[in-house]
């Protein structure tokens, strides 16, 4: 399963909708009839599920936009270099 499909399945689980309804073109308010609370909490749930963090207060109108944003943040995170800041020291003999 691709990351894109895994993200889509995660969204479906949070929304309680069949994954088939979550096409890239599906609009949250118009097509899926999500209320403002679900539209607000879905990106937060995906941040937790996918260990990412959206900057500012993201607004997404369609499923594909949100999936693209999750993928972009994941690729940025996996390309980051985490500096080695502290060497492990062996315990001293007493």
GROMACS .gro file of C-alpha atoms in nm:
model
   94
    1UNK     CA    1   0.000   0.000   0.000
    2UNK     CA    2   0.135   0.342  -0.092
    3UNK     CA    3   0.168   0.622   0.163
    4UNK     CA    4  -0.104   0.806  -0.026
    5UNK     CA    5  -0.349   0.520   0.022
    6UNK     CA    6  -0.245   0.476   0.386
    7UNK     CA    7  -0.312   0.846   0.450
    8UNK     CA    8  -0.650   0.812   0.277
    9UNK     CA    9  -0.736   0.511   0.498
   10UNK     CA   10  -0.634   0.706   0.807
   11UNK     CA   11  -0.862   0.991   0.702
   12UNK     CA   12  -1.151   0.751   0.641
   13UNK     CA   13  -1.107   0.599   0.987
   14UNK     CA   14  -1.110   0.941   1.156
   15UNK     CA   15  -1.413   1.055   0.961
   16UNK     CA   16  -1.606   0.728   0.984
   17UNK     CA   17  -1.647   0.720   0.606
   18UNK     CA   18  -1.579   0.450   0.348
   19UNK     CA   19  -1.239   0.503   0.188
   20UNK     CA   20  -1.404   0.492  -0.156
   21UNK     CA   21  -1.572   0.827  -0.086
   22UNK     CA   22  -1.236   0.997  -0.032
   23UNK     CA   23  -1.126   1.061  -0.389
   24UNK     CA   24  -0.864   1.332  -0.439
   25UNK     CA   25  -1.130   1.563  -0.582
   26UNK     CA   26  -1.379   1.510  -0.299
   27UNK     CA   27  -1.443   1.840  -0.122
   28UNK     CA   28  -1.481   1.823   0.254
   29UNK     CA   29  -1.780   2.053   0.297
   30UNK     CA   30  -1.964   2.014  -0.032
   31UNK     CA   31  -1.911   1.646  -0.119
   32UNK     CA   32  -1.845   1.481   0.217
   33UNK     CA   33  -2.067   1.719   0.417
   34UNK     CA   34  -1.819   1.756   0.703
   35UNK     CA   35  -1.904   2.003   0.975
   36UNK     CA   36  -1.655   2.266   1.085
   37UNK     CA   37  -1.544   2.061   1.385
   38UNK     CA   38  -1.443   1.762   1.173
   39UNK     CA   39  -1.273   1.991   0.923
   40UNK     CA   40  -1.071   2.142   1.207
   41UNK     CA   41  -0.978   1.819   1.384
   42UNK     CA   42  -0.890   1.606   1.079
   43UNK     CA   43  -0.555   1.780   1.008
   44UNK     CA   44  -0.471   1.756   1.380
   45UNK     CA   45  -0.546   1.382   1.382
   46UNK     CA   46  -0.324   1.334   1.076
   47UNK     CA   47  -0.044   1.530   1.243
   48UNK     CA   48  -0.054   1.278   1.527
   49UNK     CA   49  -0.090   0.973   1.302
   50UNK     CA   50   0.193   1.072   1.068
   51UNK     CA   51   0.426   1.251   1.314
   52UNK     CA   52   0.417   1.580   1.127
   53UNK     CA   53   0.329   1.938   1.216
   54UNK     CA   54   0.150   2.183   0.991
   55UNK     CA   55   0.260   2.543   1.017
   56UNK     CA   56   0.004   2.810   1.105
   57UNK     CA   57  -0.362   2.714   1.080
   58UNK     CA   58  -0.401   2.503   0.767
   59UNK     CA   59  -0.720   2.502   0.568
   60UNK     CA   60  -0.790   2.238   0.309
   61UNK     CA   61  -1.093   2.219   0.084
   62UNK     CA   62  -1.033   1.881  -0.081
   63UNK     CA   63  -0.903   1.538   0.015
   64UNK     CA   64  -0.619   1.552  -0.238
   65UNK     CA   65  -0.490   1.881  -0.096
   66UNK     CA   66  -0.465   1.737   0.252
   67UNK     CA   67  -0.298   1.417   0.133
   68UNK     CA   68  -0.046   1.625  -0.069
   69UNK     CA   69   0.032   1.833   0.241
   70UNK     CA   70   0.088   1.524   0.459
   71UNK     CA   71   0.317   1.371   0.194
   72UNK     CA   72   0.513   1.697   0.159
   73UNK     CA   73   0.566   1.723   0.535
   74UNK     CA   74   0.669   1.358   0.558
   75UNK     CA   75   0.925   1.395   0.279
   76UNK     CA   76   1.065   1.707   0.442
   77UNK     CA   77   1.094   1.525   0.773
   78UNK     CA   78   1.268   1.221   0.626
   79UNK     CA   79   1.517   1.444   0.444
   80UNK     CA   80   1.613   1.633   0.760
   81UNK     CA   81   1.952   1.564   0.910
   82UNK     CA   82   1.937   1.522   1.284
   83UNK     CA   83   2.264   1.646   1.432
   84UNK     CA   84   2.458   1.423   1.664
   85UNK     CA   85   2.488   1.652   1.964
   86UNK     CA   86   2.609   1.436   2.248
   87UNK     CA   87   2.847   1.146   2.241
   88UNK     CA   88   2.775   0.854   2.463
   89UNK     CA   89   3.041   0.812   2.726
   90UNK     CA   90   3.151   0.483   2.872
   91UNK     CA   91   3.116   0.459   3.250
   92UNK     CA   92   3.436   0.517   3.438
   93UNK     CA   93   3.587   0.236   3.643
   94UNK     CA   94   3.588   0.307   4.016
   0.00000   0.00000   0.00000
